[in-house]
Amino acid sequence: DVKVTQSSRYLVKRTGEKVFLECVQDMDHENMFWYRQDPGLGLRLIYFSYDVKMKEKGDIPEGYSVSREKKERFSLILESASTNQTSMYLCASSLGATGELFFGEGSRLTVL
Amino acid sequence: GENVEQHPSTLSVQEGDSAVIKCTYSDSASNYFPWYKQELGKGPQLIIDIRSNVGEKKDQRIAVTLNKTAKHFSLHITETQPEDSAVYFCAASPYGNNRLAFGKGNQVVVIP
């Protein structure tokens, strides 16, 4: 069964902390994505990657960076967390640009 | 970039009735239109998609219609069941899965 695993379901961090959100997929997918989900705003694309060490900005990349050192792993980094980054973060992967997106269960981040 | 509007935001239906969710998009170059279902505590899951070379697609109780001229597409669920209760997201993109623009989501409640 296909699987996208996000390492932390719930995190609480303080303003200014560096935060790492990890995502691993076991489907050998080329493409991986980080979305942010907020009530009333839907899903918004932060960054995506179509190959190892490759990344492209999505619609809301400010305040975030990403790392993809291995094909199966895509990390989202908040260099200095702020309260307006309190949100649900969803990782997804797909087989190229035409396959469906497979989502993880999400990581709910609270920044105090 | 692409902008997707989704209506209504909440929809309540009696079990056995039909539900229709409508989305409009802004970029005439968009050619891929998926629908995702998100159950409580889970990540979104693809339920049906359509490409711009067809006008309608069906899968059991679910169908999607596309009107390229008017730039809108709709999800139709017939004979609704309690397990259809969820948040539904429409999305559109000119680039396949890359840079999908999601709508804000519809909460569908099926009343037994």
PDB file of C-alpha atoms in Angstrom:
ATOM      1  CA  ASP A   1       0.000   0.000   0.000  1.00  0.00           C
ATOM      2  CA  VAL A   2       1.298   3.450  -0.910  1.00  0.00           C
ATOM      3  CA  LYS A   3       2.451   5.569   1.970  1.00  0.00           C
ATOM      4  CA  VAL A   4       3.495   9.132   2.707  1.00  0.00           C
ATOM      5  CA  THR A   5       4.660   9.456   6.287  1.00  0.00           C
ATOM      6  CA  GLN A   6       5.031  12.721   8.139  1.00  0.00           C
ATOM      7  CA  SER A   7       7.217  12.260  11.166  1.00  0.00           C
ATOM      8  CA  SER A   8       5.316  14.460  13.608  1.00  0.00           C
ATOM      9  CA  ARG A   9       1.527  14.731  13.843  1.00  0.00           C
ATOM     10  CA  TYR A  10       1.608  17.509  16.439  1.00  0.00           C
ATOM     11  CA  LEU A  11       4.354  19.979  17.315  1.00  0.00           C
ATOM     12  CA  VAL A  12       4.471  22.966  19.639  1.00  0.00           C
ATOM     13  CA  LYS A  13       7.337  25.405  19.141  1.00  0.00           C
ATOM     14  CA  ARG A  14       8.277  28.839  20.380  1.00  0.00           C
ATOM     15  CA  THR A  15       8.666  31.967  18.271  1.00  0.00           C
ATOM     16  CA  GLY A  16      12.133  32.133  16.760  1.00  0.00           C
ATOM     17  CA  GLU A  17      12.839  28.411  16.956  1.00  0.00           C
ATOM     18  CA  LYS A  18      14.067  26.497  13.927  1.00  0.00           C
ATOM     19  CA  VAL A  19      11.542  23.839  12.928  1.00  0.00           C
ATOM     20  CA  PHE A  20      12.013  20.779  10.737  1.00  0.00           C
ATOM     21  CA  LEU A  21       9.044  18.920   9.274  1.00  0.00           C
ATOM     22  CA  GLU A  22      10.025  15.610   7.741  1.00  0.00           C
ATOM     23  CA  CYS A  23       8.225  13.643   5.046  1.00  0.00           C
ATOM     24  CA  VAL A  24       9.076  10.221   3.631  1.00  0.00           C
ATOM     25  CA  GLN A  25       7.394   8.343   0.769  1.00  0.00           C
ATOM     26  CA  ASP A  26       7.867   4.709  -0.138  1.00  0.00           C
ATOM     27  CA  MET A  27       6.564   4.828  -3.721  1.00  0.00           C
ATOM     28  CA  ASP A  28       9.731   5.929  -5.562  1.00  0.00           C
ATOM     29  CA  HIS A  29       7.906   9.090  -6.682  1.00  0.00           C
ATOM     30  CA  GLU A  30       9.827  11.857  -8.407  1.00  0.00           C
ATOM     31  CA  ASN A  31       7.635  14.738  -7.261  1.00  0.00           C
ATOM     32  CA  MET A  32       7.121  15.833  -3.683  1.00  0.00           C
ATOM     33  CA  PHE A  33       5.155  18.774  -2.318  1.00  0.00           C
ATOM     34  CA  TRP A  34       4.557  20.771   0.838  1.00  0.00           C
ATOM     35  CA  TYR A  35       1.157  22.391   1.296  1.00  0.00           C
ATOM     36  CA  ARG A  36      -0.227  24.483   4.089  1.00  0.00           C
ATOM     37  CA  GLN A  37      -3.905  24.075   5.089  1.00  0.00           C
ATOM     38  CA  ASP A  38      -5.764  26.818   6.941  1.00  0.00           C
ATOM     39  CA  PRO A  39      -9.516  27.100   7.599  1.00  0.00           C
ATOM     40  CA  GLY A  40     -11.205  29.139   4.907  1.00  0.00           C
ATOM     41  CA  LEU A  41      -8.048  29.255   2.774  1.00  0.00           C
ATOM     42  CA  GLY A  42      -7.876  25.691   1.490  1.00  0.00           C
ATOM     43  CA  LEU A  43      -4.557  24.168   0.474  1.00  0.00           C
ATOM     44  CA  ARG A  44      -1.741  26.463  -0.554  1.00  0.00           C
ATOM     45  CA  LEU A  45       1.492  25.252  -2.158  1.00  0.00           C
ATOM     46  CA  ILE A  46       4.666  26.233  -0.308  1.00  0.00           C
ATOM     47  CA  TYR A  47       7.367  24.386  -2.280  1.00  0.00           C
ATOM     48  CA  PHE A  48       7.680  21.394  -4.526  1.00  0.00           C
ATOM     49  CA  SER A  49      10.519  19.242  -5.810  1.00  0.00           C
ATOM     50  CA  TYR A  50      10.634  17.228  -9.024  1.00  0.00           C
ATOM     51  CA  ASP A  51      13.997  15.566  -8.400  1.00  0.00           C
ATOM     52  CA  VAL A  52      16.692  15.141  -5.788  1.00  0.00           C
ATOM     53  CA  LYS A  53      18.279  18.478  -4.891  1.00  0.00           C
ATOM     54  CA  MET A  54      15.768  20.313  -7.105  1.00  0.00           C
ATOM     55  CA  LYS A  55      13.130  22.632  -5.689  1.00  0.00           C
ATOM     56  CA  GLU A  56      10.687  25.227  -6.908  1.00  0.00           C
ATOM     57  CA  LYS A  57       8.774  27.886  -5.034  1.00  0.00           C
ATOM     58  CA  GLY A  58       5.053  27.552  -4.775  1.00  0.00           C
ATOM     59  CA  ASP A  59       2.560  30.286  -4.000  1.00  0.00           C
ATOM     60  CA  ILE A  60       3.614  31.057  -0.404  1.00  0.00           C
ATOM     61  CA  PRO A  61       7.349  30.275   0.027  1.00  0.00           C
ATOM     62  CA  GLU A  62       8.192  33.231   2.267  1.00  0.00           C
ATOM     63  CA  GLY A  63       9.528  32.126   5.650  1.00  0.00           C
ATOM     64  CA  TYR A  64      10.126  28.545   4.493  1.00  0.00           C
ATOM     65  CA  SER A  65      12.885  26.531   2.870  1.00  0.00           C
ATOM     66  CA  VAL A  66      13.098  22.898   1.806  1.00  0.00           C
ATOM     67  CA  SER A  67      15.651  20.155   1.429  1.00  0.00           C
ATOM     68  CA  ARG A  68      15.623  17.055  -0.742  1.00  0.00           C
ATOM     69  CA  GLU A  69      18.856  15.117  -0.369  1.00  0.00           C
ATOM     70  CA  LYS A  70      17.281  11.722  -1.099  1.00  0.00           C
ATOM     71  CA  LYS A  71      14.472  10.815  -3.458  1.00  0.00           C
ATOM     72  CA  GLU A  72      12.211   9.482  -0.715  1.00  0.00           C
ATOM     73  CA  ARG A  73      12.611  12.363   1.756  1.00  0.00           C
ATOM     74  CA  PHE A  74      11.453  15.980   1.552  1.00  0.00           C
ATOM     75  CA  SER A  75      11.925  18.306   4.490  1.00  0.00           C
ATOM     76  CA  LEU A  76      10.259  21.639   5.212  1.00  0.00           C
ATOM     77  CA  ILE A  77      12.288  24.069   7.297  1.00  0.00           C
ATOM     78  CA  LEU A  78      11.084  27.103   9.193  1.00  0.00           C
ATOM     79  CA  GLU A  79      14.298  29.018   9.920  1.00  0.00           C
ATOM     80  CA  SER A  80      12.704  31.209  12.583  1.00  0.00           C
ATOM     81  CA  ALA A  81       9.148  30.183  13.430  1.00  0.00           C
ATOM     82  CA  SER A  82       6.531  32.876  13.832  1.00  0.00           C
ATOM     83  CA  THR A  83       2.995  32.721  15.208  1.00  0.00           C
ATOM     84  CA  ASN A  84       1.504  33.223  11.739  1.00  0.00           C
ATOM     85  CA  GLN A  85       3.050  29.914  10.720  1.00  0.00           C
ATOM     86  CA  THR A  86       0.736  28.064  13.089  1.00  0.00           C
ATOM     87  CA  SER A  87      -1.048  25.744  10.684  1.00  0.00           C
ATOM     88  CA  MET A  88      -1.585  22.227   9.349  1.00  0.00           C
ATOM     89  CA  TYR A  89       1.212  21.180   6.994  1.00  0.00           C
ATOM     90  CA  LEU A  90       0.566  18.494   4.405  1.00  0.00           C
ATOM     91  CA  CYS A  91       3.218  16.638   2.447  1.00  0.00           C
ATOM     92  CA  ALA A  92       2.359  14.897  -0.826  1.00  0.00           C
ATOM     93  CA  SER A  93       4.087  12.936  -3.550  1.00  0.00           C
ATOM     94  CA  SER A  94       3.264  11.961  -7.129  1.00  0.00           C
ATOM     95  CA  LEU A  95       4.716   9.933  -9.959  1.00  0.00           C
ATOM     96  CA  GLY A  96       5.641  12.744 -12.314  1.00  0.00           C
ATOM     97  CA  ALA A  97       3.289  15.535 -13.260  1.00  0.00           C
ATOM     98  CA  THR A  98       0.364  13.380 -14.329  1.00  0.00           C
ATOM     99  CA  GLY A  99      -0.078  10.965 -11.443  1.00  0.00           C
ATOM    100  CA  GLU A 100      -2.361  11.587  -8.504  1.00  0.00           C
ATOM    101  CA  LEU A 101      -1.106  13.308  -5.378  1.00  0.00           C
ATOM    102  CA  PHE A 102      -0.743  11.032  -2.358  1.00  0.00           C
ATOM    103  CA  PHE A 103      -0.949  12.990   0.869  1.00  0.00           C
ATOM    104  CA  GLY A 104       0.372  12.302   4.332  1.00  0.00           C
ATOM    105  CA  GLU A 105      -1.896  12.724   7.347  1.00  0.00           C
ATOM    106  CA  GLY A 106      -0.508  16.146   8.151  1.00  0.00           C
ATOM    107  CA  SER A 107       1.591  17.832  10.820  1.00  0.00           C
ATOM    108  CA  ARG A 108      -0.196  20.334  13.008  1.00  0.00           C
ATOM    109  CA  LEU A 109       2.266  23.007  14.110  1.00  0.00           C
ATOM    110  CA  THR A 110       1.532  25.499  16.861  1.00  0.00           C
ATOM    111  CA  VAL A 111       3.951  28.385  17.332  1.00  0.00           C
ATOM    112  CA  LEU A 112       3.628  30.159  20.671  1.00  0.00           C
TER     113      LEU A 112
ATOM    114  CA  GLY B   1      -1.545  32.357 -11.404  1.00  0.00           C
ATOM    115  CA  GLU B   2      -4.604  30.155 -11.363  1.00  0.00           C
ATOM    116  CA  ASN B   3      -7.448  31.066  -8.992  1.00  0.00           C
ATOM    117  CA  VAL B   4     -10.109  28.485  -8.081  1.00  0.00           C
ATOM    118  CA  GLU B   5     -13.385  29.437  -6.426  1.00  0.00           C
ATOM    119  CA  GLN B   6     -15.545  26.783  -4.787  1.00  0.00           C
ATOM    120  CA  HIS B   7     -19.233  27.006  -3.789  1.00  0.00           C
ATOM    121  CA  PRO B   8     -21.041  26.452  -1.520  1.00  0.00           C
ATOM    122  CA  SER B   9     -18.743  26.332   1.505  1.00  0.00           C
ATOM    123  CA  THR B  10     -21.059  23.985   3.410  1.00  0.00           C
ATOM    124  CA  LEU B  11     -23.649  21.605   2.011  1.00  0.00           C
ATOM    125  CA  SER B  12     -26.074  19.471   3.993  1.00  0.00           C
ATOM    126  CA  VAL B  13     -28.016  16.726   2.226  1.00  0.00           C
ATOM    127  CA  GLN B  14     -30.368  13.969   3.294  1.00  0.00           C
ATOM    128  CA  GLU B  15     -29.017  10.469   2.891  1.00  0.00           C
ATOM    129  CA  GLY B  16     -29.951   9.164  -0.525  1.00  0.00           C
ATOM    130  CA  ASP B  17     -30.185  12.612  -2.123  1.00  0.00           C
ATOM    131  CA  SER B  18     -27.668  14.049  -4.590  1.00  0.00           C
ATOM    132  CA  ALA B  19     -24.969  16.602  -3.820  1.00  0.00           C
ATOM    133  CA  VAL B  20     -23.407  19.011  -6.294  1.00  0.00           C
ATOM    134  CA  ILE B  21     -20.330  21.148  -5.701  1.00  0.00           C
ATOM    135  CA  LYS B  22     -19.297  23.766  -8.237  1.00  0.00           C
ATOM    136  CA  CYS B  23     -15.902  25.295  -8.930  1.00  0.00           C
ATOM    137  CA  THR B  24     -14.794  28.046 -11.250  1.00  0.00           C
ATOM    138  CA  TYR B  25     -11.267  28.672 -12.461  1.00  0.00           C
ATOM    139  CA  SER B  26      -9.568  31.672 -13.980  1.00  0.00           C
ATOM    140  CA  ASP B  27      -6.730  30.396 -16.201  1.00  0.00           C
ATOM    141  CA  SER B  28      -7.973  29.240 -19.603  1.00  0.00           C
ATOM    142  CA  ALA B  29      -4.720  27.258 -19.982  1.00  0.00           C
ATOM    143  CA  SER B  30      -5.691  24.911 -17.136  1.00  0.00           C
ATOM    144  CA  ASN B  31      -6.157  21.390 -18.436  1.00  0.00           C
ATOM    145  CA  TYR B  32      -6.296  19.163 -15.371  1.00  0.00           C
ATOM    146  CA  PHE B  33      -9.083  19.225 -12.770  1.00  0.00           C
ATOM    147  CA  PRO B  34      -8.934  16.780  -9.836  1.00  0.00           C
ATOM    148  CA  TRP B  35     -11.270  16.433  -6.858  1.00  0.00           C
ATOM    149  CA  TYR B  36      -9.929  15.424  -3.447  1.00  0.00           C
ATOM    150  CA  LYS B  37     -11.850  14.190  -0.413  1.00  0.00           C
ATOM    151  CA  GLN B  38     -10.537  14.813   3.094  1.00  0.00           C
ATOM    152  CA  GLU B  39     -11.956  12.868   6.011  1.00  0.00           C
ATOM    153  CA  LEU B  40     -11.442  14.035   9.572  1.00  0.00           C
ATOM    154  CA  GLY B  41      -7.848  13.574  10.735  1.00  0.00           C
ATOM    155  CA  LYS B  42      -6.608  12.371   7.352  1.00  0.00           C
ATOM    156  CA  GLY B  43      -4.885  13.810   4.339  1.00  0.00           C
ATOM    157  CA  PRO B  44      -6.858  14.524   1.149  1.00  0.00           C
ATOM    158  CA  GLN B  45      -7.399  11.613  -1.221  1.00  0.00           C
ATOM    159  CA  LEU B  46      -8.084  11.781  -4.948  1.00  0.00           C
ATOM    160  CA  ILE B  47     -11.605  10.617  -5.806  1.00  0.00           C
ATOM    161  CA  ILE B  48     -11.919  11.598  -9.452  1.00  0.00           C
ATOM    162  CA  ASP B  49     -10.202  13.806 -12.019  1.00  0.00           C
ATOM    163  CA  ILE B  50     -10.891  15.095 -15.506  1.00  0.00           C
ATOM    164  CA  ARG B  51      -8.741  16.493 -18.267  1.00  0.00           C
ATOM    165  CA  SER B  52      -9.767  19.226 -20.629  1.00  0.00           C
ATOM    166  CA  ASN B  53     -10.234  16.938 -23.612  1.00  0.00           C
ATOM    167  CA  VAL B  54     -13.414  15.410 -22.129  1.00  0.00           C
ATOM    168  CA  GLY B  55     -16.614  16.966 -20.817  1.00  0.00           C
ATOM    169  CA  GLU B  56     -17.723  14.357 -18.288  1.00  0.00           C
ATOM    170  CA  LYS B  57     -16.340  11.430 -16.338  1.00  0.00           C
ATOM    171  CA  LYS B  58     -18.140   8.955 -14.069  1.00  0.00           C
ATOM    172  CA  ASP B  59     -17.015   6.503 -11.434  1.00  0.00           C
ATOM    173  CA  GLN B  60     -19.891   4.668  -9.740  1.00  0.00           C
ATOM    174  CA  ARG B  61     -21.798   7.293  -7.675  1.00  0.00           C
ATOM    175  CA  ILE B  62     -19.397  10.114  -8.494  1.00  0.00           C
ATOM    176  CA  ALA B  63     -19.225  12.186 -11.655  1.00  0.00           C
ATOM    177  CA  VAL B  64     -17.413  15.323 -12.736  1.00  0.00           C
ATOM    178  CA  THR B  65     -18.478  17.670 -15.524  1.00  0.00           C
ATOM    179  CA  LEU B  66     -16.353  20.319 -17.188  1.00  0.00           C
ATOM    180  CA  ASN B  67     -17.450  23.393 -19.118  1.00  0.00           C
ATOM    181  CA  LYS B  68     -14.310  24.940 -20.627  1.00  0.00           C
ATOM    182  CA  THR B  69     -16.156  27.836 -22.224  1.00  0.00           C
ATOM    183  CA  ALA B  70     -17.603  28.977 -18.907  1.00  0.00           C
ATOM    184  CA  LYS B  71     -14.494  27.833 -16.997  1.00  0.00           C
ATOM    185  CA  HIS B  72     -16.319  25.816 -14.412  1.00  0.00           C
ATOM    186  CA  PHE B  73     -16.450  22.200 -13.324  1.00  0.00           C
ATOM    187  CA  SER B  74     -18.694  20.351 -10.897  1.00  0.00           C
ATOM    188  CA  LEU B  75     -18.668  17.266  -8.702  1.00  0.00           C
ATOM    189  CA  HIS B  76     -21.877  15.235  -8.556  1.00  0.00           C
ATOM    190  CA  ILE B  77     -22.465  12.631  -5.861  1.00  0.00           C
ATOM    191  CA  THR B  78     -25.607  10.534  -6.244  1.00  0.00           C
ATOM    192  CA  GLU B  79     -27.347   8.392  -3.601  1.00  0.00           C
ATOM    193  CA  THR B  80     -25.325  10.012  -0.820  1.00  0.00           C
ATOM    194  CA  GLN B  81     -24.305   7.906   2.157  1.00  0.00           C
ATOM    195  CA  PRO B  82     -23.012   8.899   5.625  1.00  0.00           C
ATOM    196  CA  GLU B  83     -19.460   7.986   4.585  1.00  0.00           C
ATOM    197  CA  ASP B  84     -19.641  10.727   1.948  1.00  0.00           C
ATOM    198  CA  SER B  85     -19.506  13.281   4.784  1.00  0.00           C
ATOM    199  CA  ALA B  86     -16.135  15.016   4.384  1.00  0.00           C
ATOM    200  CA  VAL B  87     -14.419  18.110   3.036  1.00  0.00           C
ATOM    201  CA  TYR B  88     -14.113  18.158  -0.737  1.00  0.00           C
ATOM    202  CA  PHE B  89     -11.485  20.187  -2.592  1.00  0.00           C
ATOM    203  CA  CYS B  90     -11.440  20.991  -6.270  1.00  0.00           C
ATOM    204  CA  ALA B  91      -8.232  22.004  -8.002  1.00  0.00           C
ATOM    205  CA  ALA B  92      -6.967  23.141 -11.390  1.00  0.00           C
ATOM    206  CA  SER B  93      -3.631  23.450 -13.133  1.00  0.00           C
ATOM    207  CA  PRO B  94      -2.113  24.059 -16.560  1.00  0.00           C
ATOM    208  CA  TYR B  95       0.860  21.909 -15.481  1.00  0.00           C
ATOM    209  CA  GLY B  96      -0.656  18.601 -14.414  1.00  0.00           C
ATOM    210  CA  ASN B  97      -0.024  17.948 -10.738  1.00  0.00           C
ATOM    211  CA  ASN B  98       2.617  20.633 -10.474  1.00  0.00           C
ATOM    212  CA  ARG B  99       1.314  23.935  -9.157  1.00  0.00           C
ATOM    213  CA  LEU B 100      -2.212  22.689  -8.510  1.00  0.00           C
ATOM    214  CA  ALA B 101      -4.391  25.567  -7.305  1.00  0.00           C
ATOM    215  CA  PHE B 102      -6.931  24.300  -4.784  1.00  0.00           C
ATOM    216  CA  GLY B 103     -10.294  25.764  -3.900  1.00  0.00           C
ATOM    217  CA  LYS B 104     -11.089  26.566  -0.276  1.00  0.00           C
ATOM    218  CA  GLY B 105     -13.016  23.349   0.248  1.00  0.00           C
ATOM    219  CA  ASN B 106     -16.647  22.302   0.824  1.00  0.00           C
ATOM    220  CA  GLN B 107     -17.874  20.654   3.982  1.00  0.00           C
ATOM    221  CA  VAL B 108     -20.477  18.080   2.931  1.00  0.00           C
ATOM    222  CA  VAL B 109     -22.701  16.692   5.675  1.00  0.00           C
ATOM    223  CA  VAL B 110     -24.947  13.725   4.884  1.00  0.00           C
ATOM    224  CA  ILE B 111     -27.847  13.545   7.334  1.00  0.00           C
ATOM    225  CA  PRO B 112     -28.992   9.958   8.042  1.00  0.00           C
TER     226      PRO B 112
END
